PDB file of C-alpha atoms in Angstrom:
ATOM      1  CA  UNK A 372       8.649 -60.728 -12.864  1.00  0.00           C
ATOM      2  CA  UNK A 373       8.311 -57.125 -13.992  1.00  0.00           C
ATOM      3  CA  UNK A 374      10.075 -54.350 -12.088  1.00  0.00           C
ATOM      4  CA  UNK A 375       6.837 -52.607 -11.154  1.00  0.00           C
ATOM      5  CA  UNK A 376       5.431 -55.730  -9.494  1.00  0.00           C
ATOM      6  CA  UNK A 377       8.738 -56.411  -7.734  1.00  0.00           C
ATOM      7  CA  UNK A 378       8.862 -52.860  -6.330  1.00  0.00           C
ATOM      8  CA  UNK A 379       5.227 -53.100  -5.223  1.00  0.00           C
ATOM      9  CA  UNK A 380       5.941 -56.315  -3.319  1.00  0.00           C
ATOM     10  CA  UNK A 381       9.009 -54.747  -1.730  1.00  0.00           C
ATOM     11  CA  UNK A 382       7.053 -51.700  -0.603  1.00  0.00           C
ATOM     12  CA  UNK A 383       4.210 -53.827   0.744  1.00  0.00           C
ATOM     13  CA  UNK A 384       6.475 -56.036   2.862  1.00  0.00           C
ATOM     14  CA  UNK A 385       8.806 -53.449   4.424  1.00  0.00           C
ATOM     15  CA  UNK A 386       7.909 -53.047   8.114  1.00  0.00           C
ATOM     16  CA  UNK A 387       9.204 -50.957  11.050  1.00  0.00           C
ATOM     17  CA  UNK A 388       9.980 -47.922   8.926  1.00  0.00           C
ATOM     18  CA  UNK A 389       8.346 -44.580   8.388  1.00  0.00           C
ATOM     19  CA  UNK A 390       6.555 -43.805   5.172  1.00  0.00           C
ATOM     20  CA  UNK A 391       9.437 -41.561   4.057  1.00  0.00           C
ATOM     21  CA  UNK A 392      12.068 -44.230   4.753  1.00  0.00           C
ATOM     22  CA  UNK A 393      10.006 -46.808   2.877  1.00  0.00           C
ATOM     23  CA  UNK A 394       9.684 -44.443  -0.116  1.00  0.00           C
ATOM     24  CA  UNK A 395      13.445 -43.787  -0.097  1.00  0.00           C
ATOM     25  CA  UNK A 396      14.195 -47.503  -0.136  1.00  0.00           C
ATOM     26  CA  UNK A 397      11.761 -48.163  -2.976  1.00  0.00           C
ATOM     27  CA  UNK A 398      13.126 -45.205  -4.960  1.00  0.00           C
ATOM     28  CA  UNK A 399      16.673 -46.504  -4.429  1.00  0.00           C
ATOM     29  CA  UNK A 400      15.823 -49.916  -5.878  1.00  0.00           C
ATOM     30  CA  UNK A 401      13.747 -48.365  -8.654  1.00  0.00           C
ATOM     31  CA  UNK A 402      16.675 -46.161  -9.667  1.00  0.00           C
ATOM     32  CA  UNK A 403      19.037 -49.140  -9.574  1.00  0.00           C
ATOM     33  CA  UNK A 404      16.700 -51.196 -11.782  1.00  0.00           C
ATOM     34  CA  UNK A 405      16.204 -48.322 -14.241  1.00  0.00           C
ATOM     35  CA  UNK A 406      19.958 -47.714 -14.500  1.00  0.00           C
ATOM     36  CA  UNK A 407      20.606 -51.369 -15.344  1.00  0.00           C
ATOM     37  CA  UNK A 408      17.766 -51.453 -17.876  1.00  0.00           C
ATOM     38  CA  UNK A 409      19.069 -48.273 -19.526  1.00  0.00           C
ATOM     39  CA  UNK A 410      22.509 -49.860 -19.800  1.00  0.00           C
ATOM     40  CA  UNK A 411      20.957 -52.634 -21.897  1.00  0.00           C
ATOM     41  CA  UNK A 412      20.131 -55.404 -19.443  1.00  0.00           C
ATOM     42  CA  UNK A 413      16.843 -57.284 -19.635  1.00  0.00           C
ATOM     43  CA  UNK A 414      14.246 -56.124 -17.107  1.00  0.00           C
ATOM     44  CA  UNK A 415      13.347 -59.585 -15.869  1.00  0.00           C
ATOM     45  CA  UNK A 416      17.015 -60.575 -15.465  1.00  0.00           C
ATOM     46  CA  UNK A 417      17.707 -57.411 -13.492  1.00  0.00           C
ATOM     47  CA  UNK A 418      14.798 -58.121 -11.163  1.00  0.00           C
ATOM     48  CA  UNK A 419      15.845 -61.765 -10.836  1.00  0.00           C
ATOM     49  CA  UNK A 420      19.400 -60.728  -9.909  1.00  0.00           C
ATOM     50  CA  UNK A 421      18.098 -58.621  -7.029  1.00  0.00           C
ATOM     51  CA  UNK A 422      16.446 -61.610  -5.407  1.00  0.00           C
ATOM     52  CA  UNK A 423      13.159 -62.130  -3.691  1.00  0.00           C
ATOM     53  CA  UNK A 424      11.532 -58.821  -2.678  1.00  0.00           C
ATOM     54  CA  UNK A 425      10.088 -60.445   0.455  1.00  0.00           C
ATOM     55  CA  UNK A 426      13.565 -61.467   1.650  1.00  0.00           C
ATOM     56  CA  UNK A 427      14.959 -57.991   1.012  1.00  0.00           C
ATOM     57  CA  UNK A 428      11.988 -56.401   2.776  1.00  0.00           C
ATOM     58  CA  UNK A 429      12.425 -58.698   5.789  1.00  0.00           C
ATOM     59  CA  UNK A 430      16.133 -57.893   5.977  1.00  0.00           C
ATOM     60  CA  UNK A 431      15.428 -54.142   5.794  1.00  0.00           C
ATOM     61  CA  UNK A 432      12.695 -54.486   8.411  1.00  0.00           C
ATOM     62  CA  UNK A 433      15.059 -56.329  10.766  1.00  0.00           C
ATOM     63  CA  UNK A 434      17.839 -53.780  10.304  1.00  0.00           C
ATOM     64  CA  UNK A 435      15.638 -50.733  10.766  1.00  0.00           C
ATOM     65  CA  UNK A 436      15.288 -49.469  14.329  1.00  0.00           C
ATOM     66  CA  UNK A 437      16.174 -51.132  17.623  1.00  0.00           C
ATOM     67  CA  UNK A 438      14.327 -53.864  19.509  1.00  0.00           C
ATOM     68  CA  UNK A 439      11.934 -51.418  21.137  1.00  0.00           C
ATOM     69  CA  UNK A 440      10.842 -50.008  17.811  1.00  0.00           C
ATOM     70  CA  UNK A 441      10.262 -53.484  16.367  1.00  0.00           C
ATOM     71  CA  UNK A 442       7.876 -54.420  19.125  1.00  0.00           C
ATOM     72  CA  UNK A 443       6.188 -51.039  19.132  1.00  0.00           C
ATOM     73  CA  UNK A 444       2.712 -51.059  17.719  1.00  0.00           C
ATOM     74  CA  UNK A 445       1.414 -48.007  15.992  1.00  0.00           C
ATOM     75  CA  UNK A 446      -2.040 -46.848  16.844  1.00  0.00           C
ATOM     76  CA  UNK A 447      -4.154 -45.152  14.240  1.00  0.00           C
ATOM     77  CA  UNK A 448      -5.060 -41.588  15.037  1.00  0.00           C
ATOM     78  CA  UNK A 449      -8.648 -40.987  15.777  1.00  0.00           C
ATOM     79  CA  UNK A 450     -10.211 -37.574  15.551  1.00  0.00           C
ATOM     80  CA  UNK A 451     -13.299 -36.380  17.357  1.00  0.00           C
ATOM     81  CA  UNK A 452     -16.401 -36.348  15.209  1.00  0.00           C
ATOM     82  CA  UNK A 453     -16.825 -32.581  15.585  1.00  0.00           C
ATOM     83  CA  UNK A 454     -13.357 -32.040  14.070  1.00  0.00           C
ATOM     84  CA  UNK A 455     -14.233 -34.204  11.087  1.00  0.00           C
ATOM     85  CA  UNK A 456     -17.496 -32.296  10.589  1.00  0.00           C
ATOM     86  CA  UNK A 457     -15.750 -28.911  10.813  1.00  0.00           C
ATOM     87  CA  UNK A 458     -13.017 -29.973   8.399  1.00  0.00           C
ATOM     88  CA  UNK A 459     -15.605 -31.432   6.033  1.00  0.00           C
ATOM     89  CA  UNK A 460     -17.612 -28.214   6.150  1.00  0.00           C
ATOM     90  CA  UNK A 461     -14.578 -26.046   5.400  1.00  0.00           C
ATOM     91  CA  UNK A 462     -13.457 -28.458   2.714  1.00  0.00           C
ATOM     92  CA  UNK A 463     -16.842 -28.179   1.046  1.00  0.00           C
ATOM     93  CA  UNK A 464     -16.998 -24.398   1.373  1.00  0.00           C
ATOM     94  CA  UNK A 465     -13.614 -24.027  -0.307  1.00  0.00           C
ATOM     95  CA  UNK A 466     -13.354 -27.080  -2.550  1.00  0.00           C
ATOM     96  CA  UNK A 467     -16.877 -27.237  -3.950  1.00  0.00           C
ATOM     97  CA  UNK A 468     -16.933 -23.645  -5.277  1.00  0.00           C
ATOM     98  CA  UNK A 469     -13.490 -24.154  -6.823  1.00  0.00           C
ATOM     99  CA  UNK A 470     -14.664 -27.349  -8.495  1.00  0.00           C
ATOM    100  CA  UNK A 471     -17.866 -25.704  -9.756  1.00  0.00           C
ATOM    101  CA  UNK A 472     -15.856 -22.718 -11.032  1.00  0.00           C
ATOM    102  CA  UNK A 473     -13.494 -25.006 -12.911  1.00  0.00           C
ATOM    103  CA  UNK A 474     -16.414 -26.834 -14.536  1.00  0.00           C
ATOM    104  CA  UNK A 475     -17.952 -23.453 -15.450  1.00  0.00           C
ATOM    105  CA  UNK A 476     -14.709 -22.383 -17.120  1.00  0.00           C
ATOM    106  CA  UNK A 477     -14.624 -25.599 -19.145  1.00  0.00           C
ATOM    107  CA  UNK A 478     -18.256 -25.125 -20.173  1.00  0.00           C
ATOM    108  CA  UNK A 479     -17.626 -21.492 -21.125  1.00  0.00           C
ATOM    109  CA  UNK A 480     -14.735 -22.473 -23.372  1.00  0.00           C
ATOM    110  CA  UNK A 481     -17.012 -25.046 -24.963  1.00  0.00           C
ATOM    111  CA  UNK A 482     -19.640 -22.333 -25.457  1.00  0.00           C
ATOM    112  CA  UNK A 483     -17.088 -20.099 -27.177  1.00  0.00           C
ATOM    113  CA  UNK A 484     -16.208 -22.978 -29.488  1.00  0.00           C
ATOM    114  CA  UNK A 485     -19.905 -23.378 -30.297  1.00  0.00           C
ATOM    115  CA  UNK A 486     -20.217 -19.644 -30.922  1.00  0.00           C
ATOM    116  CA  UNK A 487     -17.267 -19.942 -33.296  1.00  0.00           C
ATOM    117  CA  UNK A 488     -19.274 -22.567 -35.129  1.00  0.00           C
ATOM    118  CA  UNK A 489     -22.196 -20.129 -35.248  1.00  0.00           C
ATOM    119  CA  UNK A 490     -19.944 -17.389 -36.649  1.00  0.00           C
ATOM    120  CA  UNK A 491     -18.744 -19.778 -39.341  1.00  0.00           C
ATOM    121  CA  UNK A 492     -22.347 -20.695 -40.234  1.00  0.00           C
ATOM    122  CA  UNK A 493     -23.232 -16.976 -40.300  1.00  0.00           C
ATOM    123  CA  UNK A 494     -20.324 -16.394 -42.648  1.00  0.00           C
ATOM    124  CA  UNK A 495     -21.498 -19.157 -44.959  1.00  0.00           C
ATOM    125  CA  UNK A 496     -25.024 -17.724 -44.991  1.00  0.00           C
ATOM    126  CA  UNK A 497     -23.669 -14.225 -45.664  1.00  0.00           C
ATOM    127  CA  UNK A 498     -21.494 -15.586 -48.464  1.00  0.00           C
ATOM    128  CA  UNK A 499     -24.462 -17.320 -50.048  1.00  0.00           C
ATOM    129  CA  UNK A 500     -26.519 -14.125 -49.677  1.00  0.00           C
ATOM    130  CA  UNK A 501     -23.837 -12.016 -51.287  1.00  0.00           C
ATOM    131  CA  UNK A 502     -23.505 -14.463 -54.186  1.00  0.00           C
ATOM    132  CA  UNK A 503     -27.261 -14.290 -54.712  1.00  0.00           C
ATOM    133  CA  UNK A 504     -27.226 -10.480 -54.599  1.00  0.00           C
ATOM    134  CA  UNK A 505     -24.374 -10.453 -57.103  1.00  0.00           C
ATOM    135  CA  UNK A 506     -26.887 -11.438 -59.772  1.00  0.00           C
ATOM    136  CA  UNK A 507     -29.072  -8.394 -59.021  1.00  0.00           C
ATOM    137  CA  UNK A 508     -27.570  -5.160 -60.407  1.00  0.00           C
ATOM    138  CA  UNK A 509     -29.341  -2.803 -57.976  1.00  0.00           C
ATOM    139  CA  UNK A 510     -27.517  -4.146 -54.877  1.00  0.00           C
ATOM    140  CA  UNK A 511     -24.381  -2.184 -53.860  1.00  0.00           C
ATOM    141  CA  UNK A 512     -21.335  -3.270 -51.851  1.00  0.00           C
ATOM    142  CA  UNK A 513     -21.266  -6.803 -53.187  1.00  0.00           C
ATOM    143  CA  UNK A 514     -17.546  -7.159 -52.641  1.00  0.00           C
ATOM    144  CA  UNK A 515     -17.819  -5.916 -49.049  1.00  0.00           C
ATOM    145  CA  UNK A 516     -20.478  -8.548 -48.339  1.00  0.00           C
ATOM    146  CA  UNK A 517     -18.354 -11.288 -49.856  1.00  0.00           C
ATOM    147  CA  UNK A 518     -15.260 -10.142 -47.942  1.00  0.00           C
ATOM    148  CA  UNK A 519     -17.178  -9.926 -44.668  1.00  0.00           C
ATOM    149  CA  UNK A 520     -18.627 -13.369 -45.208  1.00  0.00           C
ATOM    150  CA  UNK A 521     -15.243 -14.936 -45.888  1.00  0.00           C
ATOM    151  CA  UNK A 522     -13.800 -13.187 -42.815  1.00  0.00           C
ATOM    152  CA  UNK A 523     -16.640 -14.532 -40.640  1.00  0.00           C
ATOM    153  CA  UNK A 524     -16.024 -18.039 -41.911  1.00  0.00           C
ATOM    154  CA  UNK A 525     -12.294 -17.783 -41.157  1.00  0.00           C
ATOM    155  CA  UNK A 526     -12.781 -16.316 -37.671  1.00  0.00           C
ATOM    156  CA  UNK A 527     -15.399 -18.931 -36.886  1.00  0.00           C
ATOM    157  CA  UNK A 528     -13.165 -21.808 -37.949  1.00  0.00           C
ATOM    158  CA  UNK A 529     -10.238 -20.424 -35.953  1.00  0.00           C
ATOM    159  CA  UNK A 530     -12.445 -20.073 -32.860  1.00  0.00           C
ATOM    160  CA  UNK A 531     -13.741 -23.602 -33.240  1.00  0.00           C
ATOM    161  CA  UNK A 532     -10.262 -25.107 -33.455  1.00  0.00           C
ATOM    162  CA  UNK A 533      -8.690 -22.924 -30.778  1.00  0.00           C
ATOM    163  CA  UNK A 534     -11.319 -23.375 -28.123  1.00  0.00           C
ATOM    164  CA  UNK A 535     -11.827 -27.047 -28.931  1.00  0.00           C
ATOM    165  CA  UNK A 536      -8.190 -27.750 -28.088  1.00  0.00           C
ATOM    166  CA  UNK A 537      -8.214 -25.452 -25.050  1.00  0.00           C
ATOM    167  CA  UNK A 538     -11.308 -27.206 -23.689  1.00  0.00           C
ATOM    168  CA  UNK A 539      -9.843 -30.629 -24.463  1.00  0.00           C
ATOM    169  CA  UNK A 540      -6.620 -29.652 -22.660  1.00  0.00           C
ATOM    170  CA  UNK A 541      -8.518 -28.421 -19.604  1.00  0.00           C
ATOM    171  CA  UNK A 542     -10.488 -31.644 -19.391  1.00  0.00           C
ATOM    172  CA  UNK A 543      -7.226 -33.625 -19.710  1.00  0.00           C
ATOM    173  CA  UNK A 544      -5.573 -31.576 -16.938  1.00  0.00           C
ATOM    174  CA  UNK A 545      -8.634 -32.114 -14.752  1.00  0.00           C
ATOM    175  CA  UNK A 546      -8.435 -35.890 -15.287  1.00  0.00           C
ATOM    176  CA  UNK A 547      -4.740 -35.936 -14.363  1.00  0.00           C
ATOM    177  CA  UNK A 548      -5.399 -33.822 -11.272  1.00  0.00           C
ATOM    178  CA  UNK A 549      -8.215 -36.096 -10.085  1.00  0.00           C
ATOM    179  CA  UNK A 550      -6.122 -39.248 -10.714  1.00  0.00           C
ATOM    180  CA  UNK A 551      -3.250 -37.809  -8.670  1.00  0.00           C
ATOM    181  CA  UNK A 552      -5.595 -36.876  -5.853  1.00  0.00           C
ATOM    182  CA  UNK A 553      -7.045 -40.377  -5.813  1.00  0.00           C
ATOM    183  CA  UNK A 554      -3.563 -41.926  -6.003  1.00  0.00           C
ATOM    184  CA  UNK A 555      -2.349 -39.832  -3.060  1.00  0.00           C
ATOM    185  CA  UNK A 556      -5.424 -40.892  -1.128  1.00  0.00           C
ATOM    186  CA  UNK A 557      -4.516 -44.556  -1.695  1.00  0.00           C
ATOM    187  CA  UNK A 558      -0.935 -44.028  -0.478  1.00  0.00           C
ATOM    188  CA  UNK A 559      -1.889 -42.490   2.838  1.00  0.00           C
TER     189      UNK A 559
END
């Protein structure tokens, strides 16, 4: 059995403890497993040496608290519907604009990357135009046109690369943030 599965079973079967106590116990065993694995032991052998996670969880559950706490049943909190509506309203009024703003920032960085592409295309067109005008003797400032065109191409390519990676990073951070929010929601 893998360590992750073993720890999950342990956490699932621990009773009569608070969430914090349960987390501390799981972290303790996780640290112990990781230390042994880092010292060179095989993961499955380490987990096997610890024993059955159900037995350990039962033993911890029996040792935690006194007899009154064992028999105590915990009632889920219920909130009045008006409180849920008010909290939902305030959550929407704060959270929704923040979410929309974040999406707008991502889109704007994407737009800047696209404009960088446009600058690069403009530079290519200007370069082609200056090469064409180089064949006509009556056109002045040929070198300035060529230099400007090459500069536009360079700036455009830099903008494309820079804002592509910034936008990609922001999308990645957003994904991580949403995954952590969803993971915290599952734990509660």
